Amino acid sequence: MSRLIIVSNRVAPISEGGPAAGGLAVGVYDALKETGGMWFGWSGDVLTSGQPQIKVEERGPVTFATIALMRRDYDQYYRGFSNATLWPAFHYRADLLQYDRHDFEGYCRVNAWLAQQLVPLLREDDVIWVHDYHLIPFAQALRAAGVKNRIGFFLHIPFPASQVLLAVPPHRELVEALCSFDLLGFQTAPDLRAFCDYIVNEANGTVDASAQGPLTIHAFGRTLRAAAYPIGVYPDEIAELAKAGERGKPVRTMKATLHSRKLIMSVDRLDYSKGLVERFRAFERLLEHAAAQRNKVSFLQIAPPTRADMHAYQDIRLQLEGESGRINGRFAELDWTPILYIHKQYERSVLAALFRTAHVGYVTPLRDGMNLVAKEYVSAQDPENPGVLVLSRFAGAAQELDGALIVNPVDIDGMAEALARALGMPLAERQARHRDMMVQLRENNVSVWRDNFMRDLQGVAGAKSTRSGKARAVSGKKAARETQAG
Ligand code: F6P
């Protein structure tokens, strides 16, 4: 059997039940620990001098191969093009998009350099699965280095509508680079549609749905396949984790704080795409309009820090701190703080146990590729007495979880009404909605996601091009020289 090589920017320091490090790290690790294989990516370290060296560590069936980034590479590739250009654009925040041509060059250079680091670790029959927007030019760089293996790509975040993507100056180079993969995976059908729309209307390519399985794309002189593969969780494992934590200290402390009040709960990285300010205002609107809810419900927002060295993230933090202070000042009583806002990370097992305690899971991103928190919240519920999920229509998870109360995350009144409805929902309706969603989550768990993608990737013929291998990515040697210069 071929060995699976996972490549992603972040290779989280993973221990079972350890800190939840974002959807990608959680989902990919769950998928990889069953099949075994190698996970290659950034170590999370940034060097100001010296030369990055690959560190190889075995943990059970998974080999982790990680490497540090030089400061300039981190600034241009990670903070710059990935997170100041691609992240806002792909989350439909063209207003926050910043673009610097040098950052794009750094992004391509680091992709080529990382590809060059991976090449000596590869075997002929390895199957390579690259993840997320940091690594769009990775296949192009591997092909330029002569790698013929099958290479797939999965985008964890949304793929934007063409008119939004056009705001990214090198949009054409990016889509051309995507076409160097053999198989592209998107979270949802709308993301796949947006990609196909670009191919047909902006790249003069074609999309063919006649064969079984993924669509066939012809563009930029290449033929590749593309489909939607919604990432899942292991719902029964999460349910067990949640149940096991029911009598643990965090849950006891939370219950003591609540007395017998109901709990609304959210967990998100502190990111402007998560709709946190609108969410806080909708909770405020609930307290404003439904006086009976005052002192009867608390809202716990856990928002661990993320990308804290970027202005847009410092701004959203300030805004949220202002909002929580203002709303608490307006409604708090001596014995009740309406919003418990916590700016730190908790272990996955603690979050699962807290989810089980929460009457409402409040997941309202402005845009999100999937949002595994929504799936984890549902999984963690007690089937006899489940809570209700209030979910943004712009989270990928809303395509599957139709037992949730679906809301528009900018409609403050609509969200306040959904919260009131969730808090008052009769048991039989809660049970029925939970049952339906669990069926969906079990049918499409994380193994199904991995197996479907791998089946389709194994099914494509390796590196096929109607062109003479001309790659736009900077060559491996050039990348190495420039990267080591830091
Ligand atoms: O899922 C989207 C994602 O950007 C992942 O690629 C990433 O690991 C996670 O969010 C956390 O972000 P970061 O790696 O920038 O801390």
Short mmCIF file of C-alpha atoms and ligand atoms in Angstrom, two decimals:
data_model
loop_
_atom_site.label_atom_id
_atom_site.label_comp_id
_atom_site.label_asym_id
_atom_site.label_seq_id
_atom_site.Cartn_x
_atom_site.Cartn_y
_atom_site.Cartn_z
CA MET A 1 0.00 0.00 0.00
CA SER A 2 1.23 3.52 -0.81
CA ARG A 3 2.44 5.67 2.06
CA LEU A 4 0.40 8.78 2.80
CA ILE A 5 2.35 12.03 3.01
CA ILE A 6 0.44 14.94 4.48
CA VAL A 7 1.80 18.42 3.89
CA SER A 8 0.37 21.43 5.71
CA ASN A 9 1.70 24.72 6.99
CA ARG A 10 0.94 23.92 10.59
CA VAL A 11 1.84 20.60 12.13
CA ALA A 12 0.29 21.04 15.54
CA PRO A 13 2.02 19.72 18.67
CA ILE A 14 -0.56 17.03 19.10
CA SER A 15 -1.18 14.91 22.14
CA GLU A 16 -4.44 13.04 22.62
CA GLY A 17 -7.05 15.43 24.03
CA GLY A 18 -4.49 18.25 23.89
CA PRO A 19 -5.26 21.87 23.02
CA ALA A 20 -7.63 22.24 20.09
CA ALA A 21 -5.40 23.79 17.43
CA GLY A 22 -7.90 24.65 14.70
CA GLY A 23 -9.92 22.49 12.34
CA LEU A 24 -7.08 21.47 10.09
CA ALA A 25 -4.81 20.08 12.79
CA VAL A 26 -7.64 18.22 14.52
CA GLY A 27 -9.17 16.74 11.36
CA VAL A 28 -5.91 15.81 9.67
CA TYR A 29 -4.46 14.16 12.75
CA ASP A 30 -7.62 12.14 13.28
CA ALA A 31 -7.40 11.00 9.66
CA LEU A 32 -3.68 10.21 9.71
CA LYS A 33 -3.40 8.29 12.97
CA GLU A 34 -5.52 5.47 11.51
CA THR A 35 -3.59 4.96 8.29
CA GLY A 36 -0.16 6.04 9.52
CA GLY A 37 2.19 8.01 7.30
CA MET A 38 4.24 11.17 7.37
CA TRP A 39 3.18 14.73 8.20
CA PHE A 40 5.46 17.45 6.88
CA GLY A 41 5.26 21.17 7.61
CA TRP A 42 6.37 24.17 9.63
CA SER A 43 7.50 23.51 13.20
CA GLY A 44 5.99 26.79 14.44
CA ASP A 45 9.49 28.19 15.18
CA VAL A 46 10.84 31.35 13.61
CA LEU A 47 14.64 31.77 13.36
CA THR A 48 16.49 35.05 13.16
CA SER A 49 19.85 33.38 12.44
CA GLY A 50 21.25 29.98 11.52
CA GLN A 51 19.72 27.55 9.04
CA PRO A 52 16.48 25.62 9.48
CA GLN A 53 16.99 21.85 9.75
CA ILE A 54 14.30 19.20 9.37
CA LYS A 55 13.40 17.47 12.65
CA VAL A 56 11.90 13.98 12.36
CA GLU A 57 9.86 12.54 15.25
CA GLU A 58 7.89 9.30 15.44
CA ARG A 59 4.63 9.32 17.37
CA GLY A 60 2.86 5.99 17.03
CA PRO A 61 2.13 5.32 13.36
CA VAL A 62 2.79 8.94 12.37
CA THR A 63 6.19 10.39 11.47
CA PHE A 64 6.32 14.16 11.96
CA ALA A 65 8.89 15.99 9.82
CA THR A 66 8.99 19.66 10.71
CA ILE A 67 11.17 22.64 9.89
CA ALA A 68 11.48 26.22 11.19
CA LEU A 69 11.01 29.32 9.04
CA MET A 70 13.43 32.21 8.78
CA ARG A 71 12.00 35.54 10.01
CA ARG A 72 11.70 37.06 6.51
CA ASP A 73 9.96 33.91 5.22
CA TYR A 74 7.52 33.95 8.13
CA ASP A 75 6.75 37.63 7.45
CA GLN A 76 6.24 37.29 3.70
CA TYR A 77 4.77 33.81 3.36
CA TYR A 78 2.75 33.38 6.58
CA ARG A 79 1.86 36.85 7.92
CA GLY A 80 2.02 38.46 4.51
CA PHE A 81 0.55 36.71 1.51
CA SER A 82 -1.17 33.82 3.34
CA ASN A 83 -2.82 35.75 6.14
CA ALA A 84 -2.98 39.38 5.00
CA THR A 85 -3.98 38.63 1.38
CA LEU A 86 -5.45 35.16 0.92
CA TRP A 87 -7.19 34.74 4.28
CA PRO A 88 -9.31 37.94 4.09
CA ALA A 89 -10.04 37.49 0.36
CA PHE A 90 -11.09 33.86 0.70
CA HIS A 91 -13.33 34.84 3.63
CA TYR A 92 -14.98 37.56 1.51
CA ARG A 93 -13.29 40.41 3.41
CA ALA A 94 -11.83 42.22 0.42
CA ASP A 95 -11.99 45.37 2.62
CA LEU A 96 -9.23 43.91 4.82
CA LEU A 97 -7.10 42.56 1.98
CA GLN A 98 -3.53 43.87 1.80
CA TYR A 99 -1.23 43.07 -1.07
CA ASP A 100 2.51 43.38 -1.47
CA ARG A 101 4.19 41.89 -4.52
CA HIS A 102 7.29 41.02 -2.46
CA ASP A 103 5.13 38.98 -0.11
CA PHE A 104 3.76 37.01 -3.04
CA GLU A 105 7.31 36.36 -4.22
CA GLY A 106 8.18 35.22 -0.68
CA TYR A 107 5.12 32.96 -0.66
CA CYS A 108 6.21 31.26 -3.92
CA ARG A 109 9.82 31.09 -2.72
CA VAL A 110 8.90 29.41 0.58
CA ASN A 111 6.63 26.93 -1.21
CA ALA A 112 9.50 26.00 -3.54
CA TRP A 113 11.94 25.74 -0.63
CA LEU A 114 9.59 23.58 1.45
CA ALA A 115 9.03 21.34 -1.59
CA GLN A 116 12.78 20.99 -1.98
CA GLN A 117 13.08 19.96 1.69
CA LEU A 118 10.42 17.30 1.21
CA VAL A 119 11.85 15.73 -1.97
CA PRO A 120 14.62 13.66 -0.30
CA LEU A 121 12.07 12.17 2.12
CA LEU A 122 9.79 10.92 -0.67
CA ARG A 123 9.44 7.38 -2.05
CA GLU A 124 8.30 6.60 -5.55
CA ASP A 125 4.86 5.28 -4.65
CA ASP A 126 4.01 7.83 -1.93
CA VAL A 127 0.71 9.63 -2.31
CA ILE A 128 1.03 13.30 -1.36
CA TRP A 129 -1.90 15.20 0.13
CA VAL A 130 -1.32 18.95 0.54
CA HIS A 131 -3.58 21.06 2.77
CA ASP A 132 -4.78 24.64 2.71
CA TYR A 133 -4.17 28.06 1.29
CA HIS A 134 -0.58 28.47 2.46
CA LEU A 135 0.52 25.83 -0.03
CA ILE A 136 -1.30 26.54 -3.28
CA PRO A 137 1.94 26.54 -5.37
CA PHE A 138 3.28 23.37 -3.70
CA ALA A 139 2.46 20.88 -6.48
CA GLN A 140 3.89 23.21 -9.10
CA ALA A 141 7.08 23.38 -7.05
CA LEU A 142 7.25 19.59 -6.63
CA ARG A 143 6.65 19.08 -10.36
CA ALA A 144 9.45 21.57 -11.12
CA ALA A 145 11.69 19.40 -8.89
CA GLY A 146 10.77 16.34 -11.00
CA VAL A 147 8.29 14.68 -8.61
CA LYS A 148 5.87 12.42 -10.52
CA ASN A 149 3.79 11.12 -7.60
CA ARG A 150 0.06 11.69 -7.29
CA ILE A 151 -0.55 14.99 -5.52
CA GLY A 152 -3.90 16.08 -4.10
CA PHE A 153 -4.93 19.35 -2.46
CA PHE A 154 -7.65 20.07 0.04
CA LEU A 155 -8.78 23.63 0.77
CA HIS A 156 -10.01 23.94 4.38
CA ILE A 157 -11.30 27.49 3.94
CA PRO A 158 -13.95 28.79 1.51
CA PHE A 159 -13.12 29.24 -2.17
CA PRO A 160 -14.42 32.73 -3.02
CA ALA A 161 -16.70 33.81 -5.83
CA SER A 162 -14.75 34.97 -8.90
CA GLN A 163 -15.53 38.65 -8.38
CA VAL A 164 -13.89 38.45 -4.94
CA LEU A 165 -10.94 36.35 -6.08
CA LEU A 166 -10.23 38.88 -8.84
CA ALA A 167 -9.33 41.35 -6.07
CA VAL A 168 -6.19 39.27 -5.38
CA PRO A 169 -3.72 40.59 -7.96
CA PRO A 170 -2.04 37.23 -8.78
CA HIS A 171 -5.38 35.36 -8.95
CA ARG A 172 -4.51 33.79 -12.28
CA GLU A 173 -1.15 32.48 -11.08
CA LEU A 174 -2.88 30.98 -8.04
CA VAL A 175 -5.54 29.16 -10.03
CA GLU A 176 -2.95 27.99 -12.54
CA ALA A 177 -0.88 26.64 -9.63
CA LEU A 178 -3.95 24.82 -8.29
CA CYS A 179 -4.27 23.14 -11.68
CA SER A 180 -0.88 21.43 -11.12
CA PHE A 181 -2.51 19.14 -8.55
CA ASP A 182 -4.13 15.90 -9.72
CA LEU A 183 -7.15 16.24 -7.48
CA LEU A 184 -8.64 19.29 -5.76
CA GLY A 185 -10.94 18.93 -2.76
CA PHE A 186 -13.25 21.65 -1.47
CA GLN A 187 -15.33 21.68 1.69
CA THR A 188 -18.72 22.24 0.05
CA ALA A 189 -20.56 22.28 -3.27
CA PRO A 190 -20.72 26.14 -3.31
CA ASP A 191 -16.89 26.27 -3.02
CA LEU A 192 -16.53 23.80 -5.89
CA ARG A 193 -19.01 25.83 -7.95
CA ALA A 194 -17.05 29.02 -7.34
CA PHE A 195 -13.84 27.32 -8.52
CA CYS A 196 -15.53 25.96 -11.66
CA ASP A 197 -16.99 29.36 -12.39
CA TYR A 198 -13.48 30.86 -12.38
CA ILE A 199 -12.17 28.05 -14.60
CA VAL A 200 -14.88 28.55 -17.20
CA ASN A 201 -15.35 32.32 -17.12
CA GLU A 202 -11.91 33.66 -16.24
CA ALA A 203 -9.45 30.95 -17.32
CA ASN A 204 -11.12 29.83 -20.54
CA GLY A 205 -11.07 26.24 -19.28
CA THR A 206 -13.75 23.56 -19.31
CA VAL A 207 -15.53 21.51 -16.64
CA ASP A 208 -16.80 18.08 -17.56
CA ALA A 209 -19.26 16.21 -15.35
CA SER A 210 -19.84 13.28 -17.70
CA ALA A 211 -17.56 10.74 -15.98
CA GLN A 212 -18.39 9.20 -12.58
CA GLY A 213 -16.89 10.74 -9.46
CA PRO A 214 -15.09 14.09 -9.38
CA LEU A 215 -15.51 16.69 -12.12
CA THR A 216 -12.87 16.76 -14.84
CA ILE A 217 -11.22 20.15 -15.28
CA HIS A 218 -9.22 21.14 -18.37
CA ALA A 219 -7.32 24.38 -17.87
CA PHE A 220 -3.85 25.85 -18.27
CA GLY A 221 -2.82 22.86 -20.39
CA ARG A 222 -3.61 20.35 -17.65
CA THR A 223 -6.33 17.89 -16.84
CA LEU A 224 -7.28 17.36 -13.21
CA ARG A 225 -10.25 16.33 -11.10
CA ALA A 226 -12.18 18.29 -8.47
CA ALA A 227 -14.95 17.53 -5.98
CA ALA A 228 -16.40 18.54 -2.62
CA TYR A 229 -15.34 16.43 0.40
CA PRO A 230 -16.84 17.91 3.58
CA ILE A 231 -14.48 17.23 6.49
CA GLY A 232 -16.02 15.45 9.49
CA VAL A 233 -15.30 14.42 13.07
CA TYR A 234 -15.58 11.16 15.02
CA PRO A 235 -18.91 11.89 16.74
CA ASP A 236 -18.92 8.86 19.01
CA GLU A 237 -15.37 9.51 20.28
CA ILE A 238 -16.33 13.10 21.06
CA ALA A 239 -19.51 11.93 22.82
CA GLU A 240 -17.41 9.63 25.02
CA LEU A 241 -14.88 12.37 25.76
CA ALA A 242 -17.73 14.71 26.72
CA LYS A 243 -19.41 12.12 28.92
CA ALA A 244 -16.16 11.26 30.66
CA GLY A 245 -15.64 14.94 31.51
CA GLU A 246 -19.15 15.45 32.86
CA ARG A 247 -18.06 15.13 36.49
CA GLY A 248 -14.66 16.76 35.96
CA LYS A 249 -13.51 19.96 37.62
CA PRO A 250 -14.09 22.37 34.69
CA VAL A 251 -17.73 21.31 34.38
CA ARG A 252 -18.29 21.45 38.16
CA THR A 253 -16.77 24.93 38.29
CA MET A 254 -18.87 26.08 35.33
CA LYS A 255 -22.07 24.73 36.91
CA ALA A 256 -21.25 26.42 40.22
CA THR A 257 -20.76 29.71 38.36
CA LEU A 258 -24.04 29.30 36.48
CA HIS A 259 -26.13 28.24 39.50
CA SER A 260 -29.19 27.01 37.61
CA ARG A 261 -28.91 29.44 34.69
CA LYS A 262 -28.83 28.20 31.13
CA LEU A 263 -25.60 28.35 29.13
CA ILE A 264 -24.98 29.55 25.58
CA MET A 265 -21.48 28.61 24.41
CA SER A 266 -19.10 29.46 21.56
CA VAL A 267 -15.48 28.52 20.83
CA ASP A 268 -13.53 30.23 18.05
CA ARG A 269 -10.03 31.42 17.33
CA LEU A 270 -10.21 35.21 17.82
CA ASP A 271 -10.55 35.90 14.10
CA TYR A 272 -12.54 38.60 12.30
CA SER A 273 -14.12 35.93 10.08
CA LYS A 274 -15.93 34.42 13.07
CA GLY A 275 -18.60 37.11 13.47
CA LEU A 276 -17.86 37.59 17.17
CA VAL A 277 -18.96 41.22 17.46
CA GLU A 278 -22.29 40.56 15.72
CA ARG A 279 -22.76 37.52 17.94
CA PHE A 280 -22.19 39.54 21.12
CA ARG A 281 -24.67 42.16 19.89
CA ALA A 282 -27.30 39.52 19.19
CA PHE A 283 -26.93 38.22 22.73
CA GLU A 284 -27.33 41.80 23.93
CA ARG A 285 -30.49 42.11 21.78
CA LEU A 286 -31.87 38.97 23.40
CA LEU A 287 -31.42 40.48 26.87
CA GLU A 288 -32.87 43.77 25.65
CA HIS A 289 -36.04 42.28 24.16
CA ALA A 290 -36.64 39.27 26.37
CA ALA A 291 -36.44 40.70 29.88
CA ALA A 292 -37.37 37.26 31.27
CA GLN A 293 -34.00 35.93 30.07
CA ARG A 294 -32.03 38.41 32.22
CA ASN A 295 -30.18 36.67 35.00
CA LYS A 296 -31.47 33.35 33.57
CA VAL A 297 -28.82 32.76 30.92
CA SER A 298 -25.06 33.26 30.57
CA PHE A 299 -22.99 33.32 27.40
CA LEU A 300 -19.53 31.72 27.48
CA GLN A 301 -17.26 32.77 24.63
CA ILE A 302 -13.89 31.02 24.54
CA ALA A 303 -11.71 32.81 21.97
CA PRO A 304 -8.06 31.71 22.03
CA PRO A 305 -5.47 34.08 20.55
CA THR A 306 -4.44 33.61 16.93
CA ARG A 307 -2.10 35.56 14.60
CA ALA A 308 -1.79 38.09 17.40
CA ASP A 309 1.14 39.86 15.69
CA MET A 310 -1.16 41.16 12.92
CA HIS A 311 -3.06 44.46 13.10
CA ALA A 312 -6.42 43.10 11.96
CA TYR A 313 -6.31 40.58 14.83
CA GLN A 314 -5.29 43.22 17.38
CA ASP A 315 -8.23 45.32 16.18
CA ILE A 316 -10.83 42.58 16.54
CA ARG A 317 -9.52 41.78 20.01
CA LEU A 318 -9.93 45.40 21.11
CA GLN A 319 -13.38 45.59 19.58
CA LEU A 320 -14.52 42.43 21.33
CA GLU A 321 -13.12 43.48 24.68
CA GLY A 322 -15.00 46.76 24.29
CA GLU A 323 -18.25 45.02 23.40
CA SER A 324 -18.14 42.49 26.23
CA GLY A 325 -17.33 45.24 28.75
CA ARG A 326 -20.12 47.44 27.44
CA ILE A 327 -22.76 44.69 27.42
CA ASN A 328 -21.75 43.39 30.83
CA GLY A 329 -21.79 46.93 32.22
CA ARG A 330 -25.28 47.39 30.86
CA PHE A 331 -26.88 44.18 32.16
CA ALA A 332 -24.72 42.60 34.90
CA GLU A 333 -26.03 42.21 38.46
CA LEU A 334 -24.04 41.62 41.63
CA ASP A 335 -24.55 37.88 41.20
CA TRP A 336 -24.55 37.60 37.38
CA THR A 337 -22.09 38.41 34.58
CA PRO A 338 -23.96 37.92 31.28
CA ILE A 339 -20.88 37.34 29.07
CA LEU A 340 -17.93 35.23 30.18
CA TYR A 341 -15.29 36.04 27.61
CA ILE A 342 -12.11 33.99 27.93
CA HIS A 343 -9.10 34.71 25.72
CA LYS A 344 -7.21 31.45 26.10
CA GLN A 345 -7.02 27.94 24.75
CA TYR A 346 -8.51 24.88 26.44
CA GLU A 347 -7.89 21.19 25.92
CA ARG A 348 -10.20 19.42 23.54
CA SER A 349 -11.49 17.13 26.27
CA VAL A 350 -12.44 20.12 28.46
CA LEU A 351 -14.25 21.78 25.57
CA ALA A 352 -16.18 18.60 24.79
CA ALA A 353 -17.34 18.33 28.42
CA LEU A 354 -18.36 22.01 28.49
CA PHE A 355 -20.27 21.61 25.21
CA ARG A 356 -22.35 18.89 26.85
CA THR A 357 -23.27 21.33 29.62
CA ALA A 358 -24.29 24.09 27.19
CA HIS A 359 -27.97 24.45 26.26
CA VAL A 360 -27.09 26.29 23.08
CA GLY A 361 -24.07 25.95 20.77
CA TYR A 362 -23.75 29.39 19.19
CA VAL A 363 -21.66 29.11 15.99
CA THR A 364 -22.12 32.14 13.77
CA PRO A 365 -19.08 32.86 11.57
CA LEU A 366 -19.43 35.43 8.80
CA ARG A 367 -17.67 32.83 6.60
CA ASP A 368 -16.09 29.52 7.43
CA GLY A 369 -14.83 26.63 5.32
CA MET A 370 -16.51 24.03 7.52
CA ASN A 371 -16.38 24.85 11.27
CA LEU A 372 -15.72 21.66 13.18
CA VAL A 373 -16.84 23.30 16.45
CA ALA A 374 -20.42 23.02 15.15
CA LYS A 375 -19.94 19.29 14.56
CA GLU A 376 -18.19 18.81 17.89
CA TYR A 377 -20.94 20.62 19.78
CA VAL A 378 -23.62 18.32 18.33
CA SER A 379 -21.49 15.21 18.95
CA ALA A 380 -20.90 16.13 22.60
CA GLN A 381 -24.62 16.33 23.51
CA ASP A 382 -26.48 13.94 25.76
CA PRO A 383 -28.98 12.27 23.37
CA GLU A 384 -31.57 12.16 26.16
CA ASN A 385 -31.35 15.89 26.79
CA PRO A 386 -29.48 17.56 23.94
CA GLY A 387 -28.77 21.24 23.45
CA VAL A 388 -29.59 23.20 20.29
CA LEU A 389 -27.14 24.36 17.65
CA VAL A 390 -27.58 27.90 16.30
CA LEU A 391 -25.51 27.95 13.12
CA SER A 392 -24.52 30.53 10.51
CA ARG A 393 -25.66 29.78 6.99
CA PHE A 394 -22.15 30.80 5.89
CA ALA A 395 -20.36 28.00 7.76
CA GLY A 396 -19.69 25.01 5.51
CA ALA A 397 -21.30 22.84 8.22
CA ALA A 398 -24.69 24.43 7.43
CA GLN A 399 -24.74 22.46 4.14
CA GLU A 400 -25.06 19.28 6.21
CA LEU A 401 -26.45 20.12 9.66
CA ASP A 402 -30.04 20.96 8.83
CA GLY A 403 -31.16 20.08 12.36
CA ALA A 404 -29.56 23.35 13.49
CA LEU A 405 -31.36 26.69 13.67
CA ILE A 406 -29.78 28.36 10.66
CA VAL A 407 -29.18 32.11 10.95
CA ASN A 408 -27.70 34.96 8.96
CA PRO A 409 -24.73 36.14 11.09
CA VAL A 410 -25.28 39.84 10.34
CA ASP A 411 -28.99 39.76 11.21
CA ILE A 412 -28.80 40.74 14.88
CA ASP A 413 -32.57 40.49 15.49
CA GLY A 414 -32.78 37.18 13.63
CA MET A 415 -29.98 35.72 15.75
CA ALA A 416 -31.57 37.02 18.98
CA GLU A 417 -34.83 35.33 17.95
CA ALA A 418 -33.01 32.08 17.19
CA LEU A 419 -31.36 32.18 20.63
CA ALA A 420 -34.74 32.69 22.31
CA ARG A 421 -36.21 29.82 20.30
CA ALA A 422 -33.26 27.54 21.13
CA LEU A 423 -33.49 28.33 24.87
CA GLY A 424 -37.20 27.48 24.89
CA MET A 425 -37.21 24.49 22.52
CA PRO A 426 -39.22 21.49 23.78
CA LEU A 427 -37.33 18.29 24.57
CA ALA A 428 -38.91 16.18 21.80
CA GLU A 429 -37.88 18.67 19.13
CA ARG A 430 -34.35 18.91 20.52
CA GLN A 431 -34.05 15.13 20.52
CA ALA A 432 -35.32 14.79 16.95
CA ARG A 433 -32.99 17.48 15.63
CA HIS A 434 -30.03 15.96 17.46
CA ARG A 435 -30.83 12.45 16.18
CA ASP A 436 -30.93 13.64 12.57
CA MET A 437 -27.64 15.47 12.87
CA MET A 438 -25.90 12.50 14.52
CA VAL A 439 -26.94 10.28 11.60
CA GLN A 440 -25.35 12.77 9.24
CA LEU A 441 -22.17 13.09 11.35
CA ARG A 442 -21.72 9.31 11.62
CA GLU A 443 -22.29 8.79 7.89
CA ASN A 444 -19.72 11.39 7.00
CA ASN A 445 -17.10 11.05 9.69
CA VAL A 446 -13.45 11.96 9.26
CA SER A 447 -12.51 8.48 7.94
CA VAL A 448 -15.10 8.79 5.21
CA TRP A 449 -13.66 12.20 4.30
CA ARG A 450 -10.13 10.78 4.08
CA ASP A 451 -11.13 7.56 2.31
CA ASN A 452 -13.22 9.34 -0.32
CA PHE A 453 -10.42 11.76 -1.07
CA MET A 454 -7.76 9.03 -1.16
CA ARG A 455 -9.92 6.78 -3.36
CA ASP A 456 -10.32 9.56 -5.90
CA LEU A 457 -6.65 10.53 -5.72
CA GLN A 458 -5.53 6.92 -6.24
CA GLY A 459 -7.92 6.81 -9.20
CA VAL A 460 -6.24 9.63 -11.16
CA ALA A 461 -3.25 9.00 -13.39
CA GLY A 462 -0.11 10.74 -11.98
CA ALA A 463 1.53 13.92 -13.35
CA LYS A 464 -0.12 14.58 -16.66
CA SER A 465 0.52 17.69 -18.67
CA THR A 466 0.01 18.71 -22.24
CA ARG A 467 2.78 21.25 -21.77
CA SER A 468 6.54 20.90 -21.51
CA GLY A 469 6.79 20.99 -17.72
CA LYS A 470 7.16 24.77 -17.63
CA ALA A 471 6.60 25.78 -14.01
CA ARG A 472 6.16 29.32 -12.74
CA ALA A 473 7.35 28.63 -9.19
CA VAL A 474 10.91 29.74 -8.53
CA SER A 475 13.32 26.87 -8.89
CA GLY A 476 14.27 24.80 -5.85
CA LYS A 477 17.94 25.90 -5.86
CA LYS A 478 17.09 29.58 -6.16
CA ALA A 479 14.54 29.23 -3.35
CA ALA A 480 17.10 27.53 -1.10
CA ARG A 481 19.66 30.28 -1.69
CA GLU A 482 17.19 33.08 -0.97
CA THR A 483 15.58 31.40 2.02
CA GLN A 484 18.87 30.66 3.76
CA ALA A 485 19.79 34.30 3.35
CA GLY A 486 16.76 34.83 5.63
O1 F6P B 1 -8.43 25.90 9.13
C1 F6P B 1 -7.88 27.09 8.74
C2 F6P B 1 -6.56 27.36 9.42
O2 F6P B 1 -5.94 28.44 8.83
C3 F6P B 1 -5.59 26.25 9.36
O3 F6P B 1 -4.88 26.18 8.17
C4 F6P B 1 -4.73 26.59 10.53
O4 F6P B 1 -3.98 25.57 11.01
C5 F6P B 1 -5.75 27.11 11.54
O5 F6P B 1 -6.72 27.73 10.77
C6 F6P B 1 -5.13 28.02 12.59
O6 F6P B 1 -4.48 29.13 12.04
P1 F6P B 1 -2.92 29.38 12.19
O7 F6P B 1 -2.21 28.15 11.70
O8 F6P B 1 -2.65 30.60 11.38
O9 F6P B 1 -2.67 29.58 13.65
#
